[in-house]
Amino acid sequence: GEKLQSAGYRTAMVGKWHLGFHEAAYTPLKRGFEKWYGIFPGGGSHTGHFSVSQPFTARGGTDVTWSGFNLWDNDAPSADNKSPTHTTHLYTAKAKEYIETFEAAAPAYAAPPRKTPRKLSIRDPWFLYLSYQAVHDPVEVGDAKYVTDTNCKSLDAPRSELCGMVAEVDDGLKTLRLTLEANNAWDRTLLVIASDNGGVPAHGSSNYGLRGEKAQYYEGGVRVPLVVSGGYVNKQARGRRLQSLAHVTDLHATFLHLAQYQPRAEDKALDGVDLAPHLFGTAPPPRDEILINMNSAHFGEAGALIVGDFKYATNAEPSEAGIYAHVRKALAKGSAPLENLVAAARDEVVGATTPTLFNIAKNPNERTDCDTEDIEESCDLYAHPAYVEVREAMEQRWAQYRSEMVESTFAWADDGPLADPALFDGVWAPWRDRAGPRATYAGLASSSGEAELIASPKATPGSSMMVTTVAVGLLSFVLGASLSR
């Protein structure tokens, strides 16, 4: 967003953020978006507009679960938090509003003849990032007609409901295309439709033909389709089906190229590559390898790498979610310094990783039964003597990536209880600022057994906001004046 703004683009973001919000500095309006409407957390009710936390245990306390409204409109909670309208329809309406606002501010424009080379950076360009919550759980449609009046009605639940959610997204995209056409903007628009992960069968999804699902490194969890459309796409490129490798970071590089962004001296090297010459021209695929993920030691160094036809993966035991849950429980029960608790808990639960090696061109389902004449079609090749050279080459490449990886900025901060929406008028909101937490809570109980109350040193002198304390177990929470907005 910031780079596109520097290239003259107006920018807006609608929908699910899920890129951190403990500080306002990590939220859309501080990350290159001029306009913002949506939710900070990873999910929530589509019609009630609230998000519910995982059970949380403060040190020495009992399990609590928090719930709060989640919709924001720019820098304030949205009035739509009280609306029963499904998020898909709210997001479509807001995206339509932003498009009309951007186009209304631009000079009158006539579409160039088809033979004229198109550019995305014609006067007053704009960029819209629309991140629908659908089809994230809970699986619910906003209007039953998207099930009863479509082919979704022939499916069993929950797939029928999931299908209805997709139908609502489809209807939203139709609305946006009509809006672009009505504003004479379709011919200079590039529309990219992507997904962040594979489906969840328990919610009605199907990753048929591929093993695994969301949150796994198997192809069913990481291989998704990408659709590139819009009037910008030249005639020769339309209707093509490509099997080329691409990573989500490539969209970043591609958009910057199309926007004619001029790199700055302080810019960091990009992980992504420009796909435009391949998508819209005759250039060969720019990638023959993808680093899908490489976790830090915090989560067992799990990840996956594709080079050519082969895929190397190393899976942590247990999963990342299991590691996180174990450390979180240890933090709640322990009284030792934070860093000691984290290290001990992680060492207790993180076991050896399990490496695998598949030829995903021949074995996209990552079978392990070895029930075919060609072992590459159905075997894990990691331990097979005929593939030692392949394995060693993949592990050397993996080690090279590991050596180049920047140090993890992940940190276990013992301030989680301060995110409680009840402290912010019932809305999920940033709970820290650049100086530290917007509130602090004191340490464990004193020797007398009474909760020790320590005022926040970050409270602003002379503030009219009353300091409030909330006891949870053996802890005291002190809300500083910096809570005022």
PDB file of C-alpha atoms in Angstrom, residues 185-465:
ATOM      1  CA  ALA A 185     -13.278   1.702 -15.374  1.00  0.00           C
ATOM      2  CA  TRP A 186     -13.384  -2.001 -16.315  1.00  0.00           C
ATOM      3  CA  ASP A 187     -11.035  -1.672 -19.301  1.00  0.00           C
ATOM      4  CA  ARG A 188      -8.282  -0.326 -17.057  1.00  0.00           C
ATOM      5  CA  THR A 189      -8.869  -2.721 -14.173  1.00  0.00           C
ATOM      6  CA  LEU A 190      -6.901  -5.813 -13.224  1.00  0.00           C
ATOM      7  CA  LEU A 191      -8.957  -8.128 -10.990  1.00  0.00           C
ATOM      8  CA  VAL A 192      -7.055 -10.839  -9.110  1.00  0.00           C
ATOM      9  CA  ILE A 193      -8.939 -13.467  -7.113  1.00  0.00           C
ATOM     10  CA  ALA A 194      -6.906 -15.586  -4.718  1.00  0.00           C
ATOM     11  CA  SER A 195      -7.276 -17.776  -1.642  1.00  0.00           C
ATOM     12  CA  ASP A 196      -4.983 -18.001   1.352  1.00  0.00           C
ATOM     13  CA  ASN A 197      -5.221 -21.739   2.004  1.00  0.00           C
ATOM     14  CA  GLY A 198      -6.953 -24.993   1.147  1.00  0.00           C
ATOM     15  CA  GLY A 199     -10.410 -25.880   2.380  1.00  0.00           C
ATOM     16  CA  VAL A 200     -11.581 -27.398   5.658  1.00  0.00           C
ATOM     17  CA  PRO A 201     -13.590 -30.594   4.973  1.00  0.00           C
ATOM     18  CA  ALA A 202     -15.383 -30.315   8.328  1.00  0.00           C
ATOM     19  CA  HIS A 203     -16.858 -27.042   7.074  1.00  0.00           C
ATOM     20  CA  GLY A 204     -18.026 -28.540   3.782  1.00  0.00           C
ATOM     21  CA  SER A 205     -14.941 -27.912   1.631  1.00  0.00           C
ATOM     22  CA  SER A 206     -13.361 -30.471  -0.667  1.00  0.00           C
ATOM     23  CA  ASN A 207      -9.717 -30.618  -1.703  1.00  0.00           C
ATOM     24  CA  TYR A 208     -10.398 -33.663  -3.873  1.00  0.00           C
ATOM     25  CA  GLY A 209      -7.313 -35.112  -5.477  1.00  0.00           C
ATOM     26  CA  LEU A 210      -5.007 -33.523  -2.931  1.00  0.00           C
ATOM     27  CA  ARG A 211      -3.997 -34.671   0.532  1.00  0.00           C
ATOM     28  CA  GLY A 212      -4.436 -32.455   3.544  1.00  0.00           C
ATOM     29  CA  GLU A 213      -6.308 -29.281   4.385  1.00  0.00           C
ATOM     30  CA  LYS A 214      -5.898 -25.801   5.832  1.00  0.00           C
ATOM     31  CA  ALA A 215      -3.014 -25.471   8.342  1.00  0.00           C
ATOM     32  CA  GLN A 216      -1.110 -28.410   6.813  1.00  0.00           C
ATOM     33  CA  TYR A 217       1.823 -28.373   4.399  1.00  0.00           C
ATOM     34  CA  TYR A 218       0.295 -31.031   2.161  1.00  0.00           C
ATOM     35  CA  GLU A 219      -0.899 -29.815  -1.233  1.00  0.00           C
ATOM     36  CA  GLY A 220      -4.498 -29.749  -0.036  1.00  0.00           C
ATOM     37  CA  GLY A 221      -3.484 -27.070   2.451  1.00  0.00           C
ATOM     38  CA  VAL A 222      -1.261 -24.886   0.267  1.00  0.00           C
ATOM     39  CA  ARG A 223      -2.237 -25.325  -3.407  1.00  0.00           C
ATOM     40  CA  VAL A 224      -5.061 -23.022  -4.461  1.00  0.00           C
ATOM     41  CA  PRO A 225      -6.259 -21.535  -7.763  1.00  0.00           C
ATOM     42  CA  LEU A 226      -5.526 -17.961  -8.795  1.00  0.00           C
ATOM     43  CA  VAL A 227      -7.796 -16.114 -11.233  1.00  0.00           C
ATOM     44  CA  VAL A 228      -6.563 -13.078 -13.160  1.00  0.00           C
ATOM     45  CA  SER A 229      -9.286 -11.115 -14.928  1.00  0.00           C
ATOM     46  CA  GLY A 230     -10.360  -7.580 -15.807  1.00  0.00           C
ATOM     47  CA  GLY A 231     -10.386  -5.499 -18.938  1.00  0.00           C
ATOM     48  CA  TYR A 232      -6.642  -4.937 -18.568  1.00  0.00           C
ATOM     49  CA  VAL A 233      -5.959  -8.570 -19.532  1.00  0.00           C
ATOM     50  CA  ASN A 234      -5.055  -8.671 -23.230  1.00  0.00           C
ATOM     51  CA  LYS A 235      -7.008 -10.859 -25.625  1.00  0.00           C
ATOM     52  CA  GLN A 236      -4.155 -13.309 -26.135  1.00  0.00           C
ATOM     53  CA  ALA A 237      -3.954 -14.048 -22.426  1.00  0.00           C
ATOM     54  CA  ARG A 238      -7.651 -14.589 -21.798  1.00  0.00           C
ATOM     55  CA  GLY A 239      -8.973 -18.087 -21.215  1.00  0.00           C
ATOM     56  CA  ARG A 240      -5.569 -19.626 -20.604  1.00  0.00           C
ATOM     57  CA  ARG A 241      -5.012 -22.230 -17.907  1.00  0.00           C
ATOM     58  CA  LEU A 242      -1.500 -22.175 -16.518  1.00  0.00           C
ATOM     59  CA  GLN A 243       0.092 -24.754 -14.227  1.00  0.00           C
ATOM     60  CA  SER A 244       2.997 -22.489 -13.313  1.00  0.00           C
ATOM     61  CA  LEU A 245       4.344 -22.087  -9.811  1.00  0.00           C
ATOM     62  CA  ALA A 246       3.442 -18.852  -8.071  1.00  0.00           C
ATOM     63  CA  HIS A 247       3.596 -17.595  -4.500  1.00  0.00           C
ATOM     64  CA  VAL A 248       1.365 -14.993  -2.892  1.00  0.00           C
ATOM     65  CA  THR A 249       4.373 -12.669  -2.529  1.00  0.00           C
ATOM     66  CA  ASP A 250       4.580 -12.576  -6.329  1.00  0.00           C
ATOM     67  CA  LEU A 251       1.419 -10.462  -6.399  1.00  0.00           C
ATOM     68  CA  HIS A 252       3.291  -7.744  -4.514  1.00  0.00           C
ATOM     69  CA  ALA A 253       6.092  -7.664  -7.099  1.00  0.00           C
ATOM     70  CA  THR A 254       3.654  -7.884 -10.012  1.00  0.00           C
ATOM     71  CA  PHE A 255       1.465  -5.014  -8.816  1.00  0.00           C
ATOM     72  CA  LEU A 256       4.498  -2.784  -8.290  1.00  0.00           C
ATOM     73  CA  HIS A 257       5.685  -3.506 -11.829  1.00  0.00           C
ATOM     74  CA  LEU A 258       2.285  -2.761 -13.348  1.00  0.00           C
ATOM     75  CA  ALA A 259       2.004   0.433 -11.293  1.00  0.00           C
ATOM     76  CA  GLN A 260       5.413   1.532 -12.650  1.00  0.00           C
ATOM     77  CA  TYR A 261       6.726   1.898  -9.124  1.00  0.00           C
ATOM     78  CA  GLN A 262      10.255   3.251  -8.948  1.00  0.00           C
ATOM     79  CA  PRO A 263      12.297   1.428  -6.272  1.00  0.00           C
ATOM     80  CA  ARG A 264      13.848   3.520  -3.526  1.00  0.00           C
ATOM     81  CA  ALA A 265      17.292   3.108  -2.028  1.00  0.00           C
ATOM     82  CA  GLU A 266      15.823   2.053   1.321  1.00  0.00           C
ATOM     83  CA  ASP A 267      13.596  -0.665  -0.174  1.00  0.00           C
ATOM     84  CA  LYS A 268      14.341  -4.194   0.934  1.00  0.00           C
ATOM     85  CA  ALA A 269      14.804  -7.004  -1.565  1.00  0.00           C
ATOM     86  CA  LEU A 270      11.523  -8.697  -2.496  1.00  0.00           C
ATOM     87  CA  ASP A 271      10.782 -12.380  -1.972  1.00  0.00           C
ATOM     88  CA  GLY A 272       8.247 -12.268  -4.809  1.00  0.00           C
ATOM     89  CA  VAL A 273       8.872 -12.175  -8.565  1.00  0.00           C
ATOM     90  CA  ASP A 274       7.043 -10.264 -11.286  1.00  0.00           C
ATOM     91  CA  LEU A 275       4.517 -12.544 -13.004  1.00  0.00           C
ATOM     92  CA  ALA A 276       3.327 -10.010 -15.597  1.00  0.00           C
ATOM     93  CA  PRO A 277       5.578 -11.043 -18.525  1.00  0.00           C
ATOM     94  CA  HIS A 278       4.408 -14.632 -18.071  1.00  0.00           C
ATOM     95  CA  LEU A 279       0.743 -13.867 -17.426  1.00  0.00           C
ATOM     96  CA  PHE A 280       0.255 -11.328 -20.185  1.00  0.00           C
ATOM     97  CA  GLY A 281       3.029 -12.219 -22.608  1.00  0.00           C
ATOM     98  CA  THR A 282       5.040 -15.161 -23.871  1.00  0.00           C
ATOM     99  CA  ALA A 283       7.744 -15.247 -21.192  1.00  0.00           C
ATOM    100  CA  PRO A 284       8.354 -18.622 -19.521  1.00  0.00           C
ATOM    101  CA  PRO A 285       7.344 -19.182 -15.887  1.00  0.00           C
ATOM    102  CA  PRO A 286       9.623 -17.087 -13.681  1.00  0.00           C
ATOM    103  CA  ARG A 287       9.745 -19.684 -10.917  1.00  0.00           C
ATOM    104  CA  ASP A 288      10.923 -23.255 -10.608  1.00  0.00           C
ATOM    105  CA  GLU A 289      10.933 -23.266  -6.819  1.00  0.00           C
ATOM    106  CA  ILE A 290       8.835 -21.980  -3.925  1.00  0.00           C
ATOM    107  CA  LEU A 291       9.652 -21.753  -0.253  1.00  0.00           C
ATOM    108  CA  ILE A 292       6.145 -22.328   1.114  1.00  0.00           C
ATOM    109  CA  ASN A 293       7.037 -21.633   4.711  1.00  0.00           C
ATOM    110  CA  MET A 294       9.922 -21.830   7.160  1.00  0.00           C
ATOM    111  CA  ASN A 295       9.045 -21.503  10.810  1.00  0.00           C
ATOM    112  CA  SER A 296      11.443 -20.312  13.452  1.00  0.00           C
ATOM    113  CA  ALA A 297      12.579 -22.457  16.355  1.00  0.00           C
ATOM    114  CA  HIS A 298       9.584 -21.145  18.299  1.00  0.00           C
ATOM    115  CA  PHE A 299       7.427 -23.553  16.294  1.00  0.00           C
ATOM    116  CA  GLY A 300       9.722 -26.460  15.541  1.00  0.00           C
ATOM    117  CA  GLU A 301      11.272 -25.061  12.337  1.00  0.00           C
ATOM    118  CA  ALA A 302       8.492 -26.641  10.275  1.00  0.00           C
ATOM    119  CA  GLY A 303       7.890 -25.721   6.649  1.00  0.00           C
ATOM    120  CA  ALA A 304       7.990 -26.874   3.039  1.00  0.00           C
ATOM    121  CA  LEU A 305       9.979 -26.258  -0.142  1.00  0.00           C
ATOM    122  CA  ILE A 306       9.200 -27.053  -3.787  1.00  0.00           C
ATOM    123  CA  VAL A 307      12.006 -27.285  -6.360  1.00  0.00           C
ATOM    124  CA  GLY A 308      10.968 -28.445  -9.808  1.00  0.00           C
ATOM    125  CA  ASP A 309       8.791 -31.536  -9.439  1.00  0.00           C
ATOM    126  CA  PHE A 310       9.940 -32.331  -5.906  1.00  0.00           C
ATOM    127  CA  LYS A 311       8.595 -31.135  -2.583  1.00  0.00           C
ATOM    128  CA  TYR A 312      10.482 -31.346   0.701  1.00  0.00           C
ATOM    129  CA  ALA A 313       8.576 -30.774   3.934  1.00  0.00           C
ATOM    130  CA  THR A 314       9.419 -30.964   7.593  1.00  0.00           C
ATOM    131  CA  ASN A 315       6.516 -31.146   9.988  1.00  0.00           C
ATOM    132  CA  ALA A 316       6.780 -30.196  13.643  1.00  0.00           C
ATOM    133  CA  GLU A 317       5.582 -32.574  16.331  1.00  0.00           C
ATOM    134  CA  PRO A 318       3.095 -31.466  17.472  1.00  0.00           C
ATOM    135  CA  SER A 319       1.606 -28.868  15.141  1.00  0.00           C
ATOM    136  CA  GLU A 320       2.185 -25.140  15.526  1.00  0.00           C
ATOM    137  CA  ALA A 321      -1.202 -24.790  17.216  1.00  0.00           C
ATOM    138  CA  GLY A 322      -0.324 -27.516  19.710  1.00  0.00           C
ATOM    139  CA  ILE A 323       2.981 -25.849  20.570  1.00  0.00           C
ATOM    140  CA  TYR A 324       1.266 -22.504  21.072  1.00  0.00           C
ATOM    141  CA  ALA A 325      -1.410 -24.013  23.317  1.00  0.00           C
ATOM    142  CA  HIS A 326       1.151 -25.794  25.499  1.00  0.00           C
ATOM    143  CA  VAL A 327       3.274 -22.680  26.031  1.00  0.00           C
ATOM    144  CA  ARG A 328       0.179 -20.581  26.736  1.00  0.00           C
ATOM    145  CA  LYS A 329      -0.942 -22.975  29.464  1.00  0.00           C
ATOM    146  CA  ALA A 330       2.528 -23.016  30.980  1.00  0.00           C
ATOM    147  CA  LEU A 331       2.514 -19.221  31.143  1.00  0.00           C
ATOM    148  CA  ALA A 332      -0.787 -19.259  32.973  1.00  0.00           C
ATOM    149  CA  LYS A 333       0.377 -21.694  35.630  1.00  0.00           C
ATOM    150  CA  GLY A 334       3.945 -20.610  36.198  1.00  0.00           C
ATOM    151  CA  SER A 335       5.526 -17.869  38.259  1.00  0.00           C
ATOM    152  CA  ALA A 336       9.020 -17.967  36.806  1.00  0.00           C
ATOM    153  CA  PRO A 337      10.331 -15.188  34.532  1.00  0.00           C
ATOM    154  CA  LEU A 338       8.592 -15.120  31.184  1.00  0.00           C
ATOM    155  CA  GLU A 339      11.566 -16.140  29.057  1.00  0.00           C
ATOM    156  CA  ASN A 340      12.301 -19.132  31.300  1.00  0.00           C
ATOM    157  CA  LEU A 341       8.708 -20.345  31.146  1.00  0.00           C
ATOM    158  CA  VAL A 342       8.598 -20.091  27.358  1.00  0.00           C
ATOM    159  CA  ALA A 343      11.886 -21.916  26.816  1.00  0.00           C
ATOM    160  CA  ALA A 344      11.018 -24.732  29.221  1.00  0.00           C
ATOM    161  CA  ALA A 345       7.519 -25.250  27.825  1.00  0.00           C
ATOM    162  CA  ARG A 346       8.737 -25.262  24.237  1.00  0.00           C
ATOM    163  CA  ASP A 347      11.463 -27.788  25.003  1.00  0.00           C
ATOM    164  CA  GLU A 348       8.915 -30.049  26.689  1.00  0.00           C
ATOM    165  CA  VAL A 349       6.603 -30.282  23.706  1.00  0.00           C
ATOM    166  CA  VAL A 350       8.669 -29.775  20.540  1.00  0.00           C
ATOM    167  CA  GLY A 351       9.949 -33.096  19.305  1.00  0.00           C
ATOM    168  CA  ALA A 352      11.929 -34.049  16.234  1.00  0.00           C
ATOM    169  CA  THR A 353      10.545 -32.902  12.906  1.00  0.00           C
ATOM    170  CA  THR A 354       9.319 -35.455  10.381  1.00  0.00           C
ATOM    171  CA  PRO A 355      10.813 -34.883   6.895  1.00  0.00           C
ATOM    172  CA  THR A 356       9.088 -36.033   3.698  1.00  0.00           C
ATOM    173  CA  LEU A 357       9.941 -35.948  -0.013  1.00  0.00           C
ATOM    174  CA  PHE A 358       7.413 -36.305  -2.817  1.00  0.00           C
ATOM    175  CA  ASN A 359       7.321 -35.898  -6.574  1.00  0.00           C
ATOM    176  CA  ILE A 360       4.194 -33.745  -6.611  1.00  0.00           C
ATOM    177  CA  ALA A 361       4.025 -33.716 -10.408  1.00  0.00           C
ATOM    178  CA  LYS A 362       3.394 -37.462 -10.340  1.00  0.00           C
ATOM    179  CA  ASN A 363       2.039 -37.749  -6.816  1.00  0.00           C
ATOM    180  CA  PRO A 364       0.040 -34.576  -6.042  1.00  0.00           C
ATOM    181  CA  ASN A 365      -1.954 -36.476  -3.409  1.00  0.00           C
ATOM    182  CA  GLU A 366       1.315 -37.235  -1.596  1.00  0.00           C
ATOM    183  CA  ARG A 367       0.475 -40.901  -1.251  1.00  0.00           C
ATOM    184  CA  THR A 368       2.636 -43.178   0.871  1.00  0.00           C
ATOM    185  CA  ASP A 369       1.163 -46.607   0.061  1.00  0.00           C
ATOM    186  CA  CYS A 370       3.748 -47.309  -2.706  1.00  0.00           C
ATOM    187  CA  ASP A 371       1.041 -49.201  -4.584  1.00  0.00           C
ATOM    188  CA  THR A 372       2.164 -48.308  -8.100  1.00  0.00           C
ATOM    189  CA  GLU A 373       4.868 -49.580 -10.429  1.00  0.00           C
ATOM    190  CA  ASP A 374       6.430 -46.130 -10.564  1.00  0.00           C
ATOM    191  CA  ILE A 375       7.337 -45.366  -6.964  1.00  0.00           C
ATOM    192  CA  GLU A 376       7.289 -41.628  -7.633  1.00  0.00           C
ATOM    193  CA  GLU A 377       3.520 -41.891  -8.116  1.00  0.00           C
ATOM    194  CA  SER A 378       2.743 -43.221  -4.633  1.00  0.00           C
ATOM    195  CA  CYS A 379       5.746 -43.131  -2.282  1.00  0.00           C
ATOM    196  CA  ASP A 380       7.387 -40.838   0.218  1.00  0.00           C
ATOM    197  CA  LEU A 381      10.875 -40.796  -1.322  1.00  0.00           C
ATOM    198  CA  TYR A 382      12.756 -39.303   1.606  1.00  0.00           C
ATOM    199  CA  ALA A 383      14.355 -42.537   2.823  1.00  0.00           C
ATOM    200  CA  HIS A 384      14.527 -44.292  -0.545  1.00  0.00           C
ATOM    201  CA  PRO A 385      18.142 -45.065  -1.534  1.00  0.00           C
ATOM    202  CA  ALA A 386      17.547 -44.117  -5.170  1.00  0.00           C
ATOM    203  CA  TYR A 387      16.694 -40.538  -4.166  1.00  0.00           C
ATOM    204  CA  VAL A 388      19.580 -39.739  -1.840  1.00  0.00           C
ATOM    205  CA  GLU A 389      20.964 -37.115  -4.222  1.00  0.00           C
ATOM    206  CA  VAL A 390      17.565 -35.459  -4.598  1.00  0.00           C
ATOM    207  CA  ARG A 391      17.071 -35.435  -0.827  1.00  0.00           C
ATOM    208  CA  GLU A 392      20.518 -34.011  -0.174  1.00  0.00           C
ATOM    209  CA  ALA A 393      20.030 -31.296  -2.790  1.00  0.00           C
ATOM    210  CA  MET A 394      16.692 -30.316  -1.263  1.00  0.00           C
ATOM    211  CA  GLU A 395      18.128 -30.263   2.253  1.00  0.00           C
ATOM    212  CA  GLN A 396      21.057 -28.131   1.117  1.00  0.00           C
ATOM    213  CA  ARG A 397      18.651 -25.653  -0.453  1.00  0.00           C
ATOM    214  CA  TRP A 398      16.589 -25.714   2.739  1.00  0.00           C
ATOM    215  CA  ALA A 399      19.702 -25.011   4.795  1.00  0.00           C
ATOM    216  CA  GLN A 400      20.586 -22.115   2.508  1.00  0.00           C
ATOM    217  CA  TYR A 401      17.167 -20.554   3.044  1.00  0.00           C
ATOM    218  CA  ARG A 402      17.570 -21.125   6.774  1.00  0.00           C
ATOM    219  CA  SER A 403      20.900 -19.294   6.777  1.00  0.00           C
ATOM    220  CA  GLU A 404      19.353 -16.339   4.907  1.00  0.00           C
ATOM    221  CA  MET A 405      16.265 -16.070   7.094  1.00  0.00           C
ATOM    222  CA  VAL A 406      16.058 -12.942   9.190  1.00  0.00           C
ATOM    223  CA  GLU A 407      15.820 -13.371  12.920  1.00  0.00           C
ATOM    224  CA  SER A 408      12.272 -13.964  14.096  1.00  0.00           C
ATOM    225  CA  THR A 409      10.522 -11.013  15.690  1.00  0.00           C
ATOM    226  CA  PHE A 410       7.998 -13.311  17.367  1.00  0.00           C
ATOM    227  CA  ALA A 411       7.777 -12.661  21.081  1.00  0.00           C
ATOM    228  CA  TRP A 412       5.722 -14.052  23.937  1.00  0.00           C
ATOM    229  CA  ALA A 413       4.382 -10.929  25.649  1.00  0.00           C
ATOM    230  CA  ASP A 414       2.742 -11.394  29.017  1.00  0.00           C
ATOM    231  CA  ASP A 415       0.085  -8.748  28.382  1.00  0.00           C
ATOM    232  CA  GLY A 416      -2.603 -10.811  26.679  1.00  0.00           C
ATOM    233  CA  PRO A 417      -5.321 -10.115  29.279  1.00  0.00           C
ATOM    234  CA  LEU A 418      -5.165  -6.457  28.343  1.00  0.00           C
ATOM    235  CA  ALA A 419      -6.708  -7.212  24.932  1.00  0.00           C
ATOM    236  CA  ASP A 420     -10.095  -7.843  26.572  1.00  0.00           C
ATOM    237  CA  PRO A 421     -12.701  -5.948  24.468  1.00  0.00           C
ATOM    238  CA  ALA A 422     -14.490  -5.032  27.703  1.00  0.00           C
ATOM    239  CA  LEU A 423     -11.656  -2.579  28.307  1.00  0.00           C
ATOM    240  CA  PHE A 424     -12.378  -0.879  24.976  1.00  0.00           C
ATOM    241  CA  ASP A 425     -16.121  -0.320  24.983  1.00  0.00           C
ATOM    242  CA  GLY A 426     -16.809  -3.911  23.939  1.00  0.00           C
ATOM    243  CA  VAL A 427     -14.814  -3.733  20.688  1.00  0.00           C
ATOM    244  CA  TRP A 428     -11.637  -5.554  19.642  1.00  0.00           C
ATOM    245  CA  ALA A 429      -9.015  -2.793  19.443  1.00  0.00           C
ATOM    246  CA  PRO A 430      -5.229  -2.258  19.718  1.00  0.00           C
ATOM    247  CA  TRP A 431      -4.157  -2.563  23.359  1.00  0.00           C
ATOM    248  CA  ARG A 432      -0.611  -1.258  23.106  1.00  0.00           C
ATOM    249  CA  ASP A 433       1.014   1.883  21.770  1.00  0.00           C
ATOM    250  CA  ARG A 434       4.589   2.548  20.715  1.00  0.00           C
ATOM    251  CA  ALA A 435       5.625   3.201  24.323  1.00  0.00           C
ATOM    252  CA  GLY A 436       4.217  -0.128  25.509  1.00  0.00           C
ATOM    253  CA  PRO A 437       0.882  -1.500  26.708  1.00  0.00           C
ATOM    254  CA  ARG A 438      -2.002   0.922  26.940  1.00  0.00           C
ATOM    255  CA  ALA A 439      -2.467  -0.679  30.340  1.00  0.00           C
ATOM    256  CA  THR A 440      -0.289  -2.788  32.597  1.00  0.00           C
ATOM    257  CA  TYR A 441      -0.929  -5.350  35.248  1.00  0.00           C
ATOM    258  CA  ALA A 442       1.188  -6.031  38.264  1.00  0.00           C
ATOM    259  CA  GLY A 443       3.073  -9.171  39.177  1.00  0.00           C
ATOM    260  CA  LEU A 444       1.989 -12.080  41.295  1.00  0.00           C
ATOM    261  CA  ALA A 445       0.407 -11.727  44.692  1.00  0.00           C
ATOM    262  CA  SER A 446       2.490 -10.422  47.530  1.00  0.00           C
ATOM    263  CA  SER A 447       3.508 -12.680  50.390  1.00  0.00           C
ATOM    264  CA  SER A 448       0.374 -11.642  52.250  1.00  0.00           C
ATOM    265  CA  GLY A 449      -1.718 -13.258  49.530  1.00  0.00           C
ATOM    266  CA  GLU A 450      -3.294  -9.999  48.446  1.00  0.00           C
ATOM    267  CA  ALA A 451      -3.063  -8.784  44.882  1.00  0.00           C
ATOM    268  CA  GLU A 452      -0.384  -6.149  44.582  1.00  0.00           C
ATOM    269  CA  LEU A 453      -1.531  -3.032  42.733  1.00  0.00           C
ATOM    270  CA  ILE A 454       1.116  -1.152  40.788  1.00  0.00           C
ATOM    271  CA  ALA A 455       0.056   1.903  38.827  1.00  0.00           C
ATOM    272  CA  SER A 456       1.139   2.119  35.223  1.00  0.00           C
ATOM    273  CA  PRO A 457       4.193   4.353  34.796  1.00  0.00           C
ATOM    274  CA  LYS A 458       2.844   5.240  31.358  1.00  0.00           C
ATOM    275  CA  ALA A 459      -0.281   6.938  32.710  1.00  0.00           C
ATOM    276  CA  THR A 460      -0.510  10.508  31.504  1.00  0.00           C
ATOM    277  CA  PRO A 461      -0.364  13.035  34.394  1.00  0.00           C
ATOM    278  CA  GLY A 462      -3.416  15.220  34.733  1.00  0.00           C
ATOM    279  CA  SER A 463      -5.630  12.959  32.672  1.00  0.00           C
ATOM    280  CA  SER A 464      -9.300  13.063  33.517  1.00  0.00           C
ATOM    281  CA  MET A 465      -9.698   9.340  32.897  1.00  0.00           C
TER     282      MET A 465
END
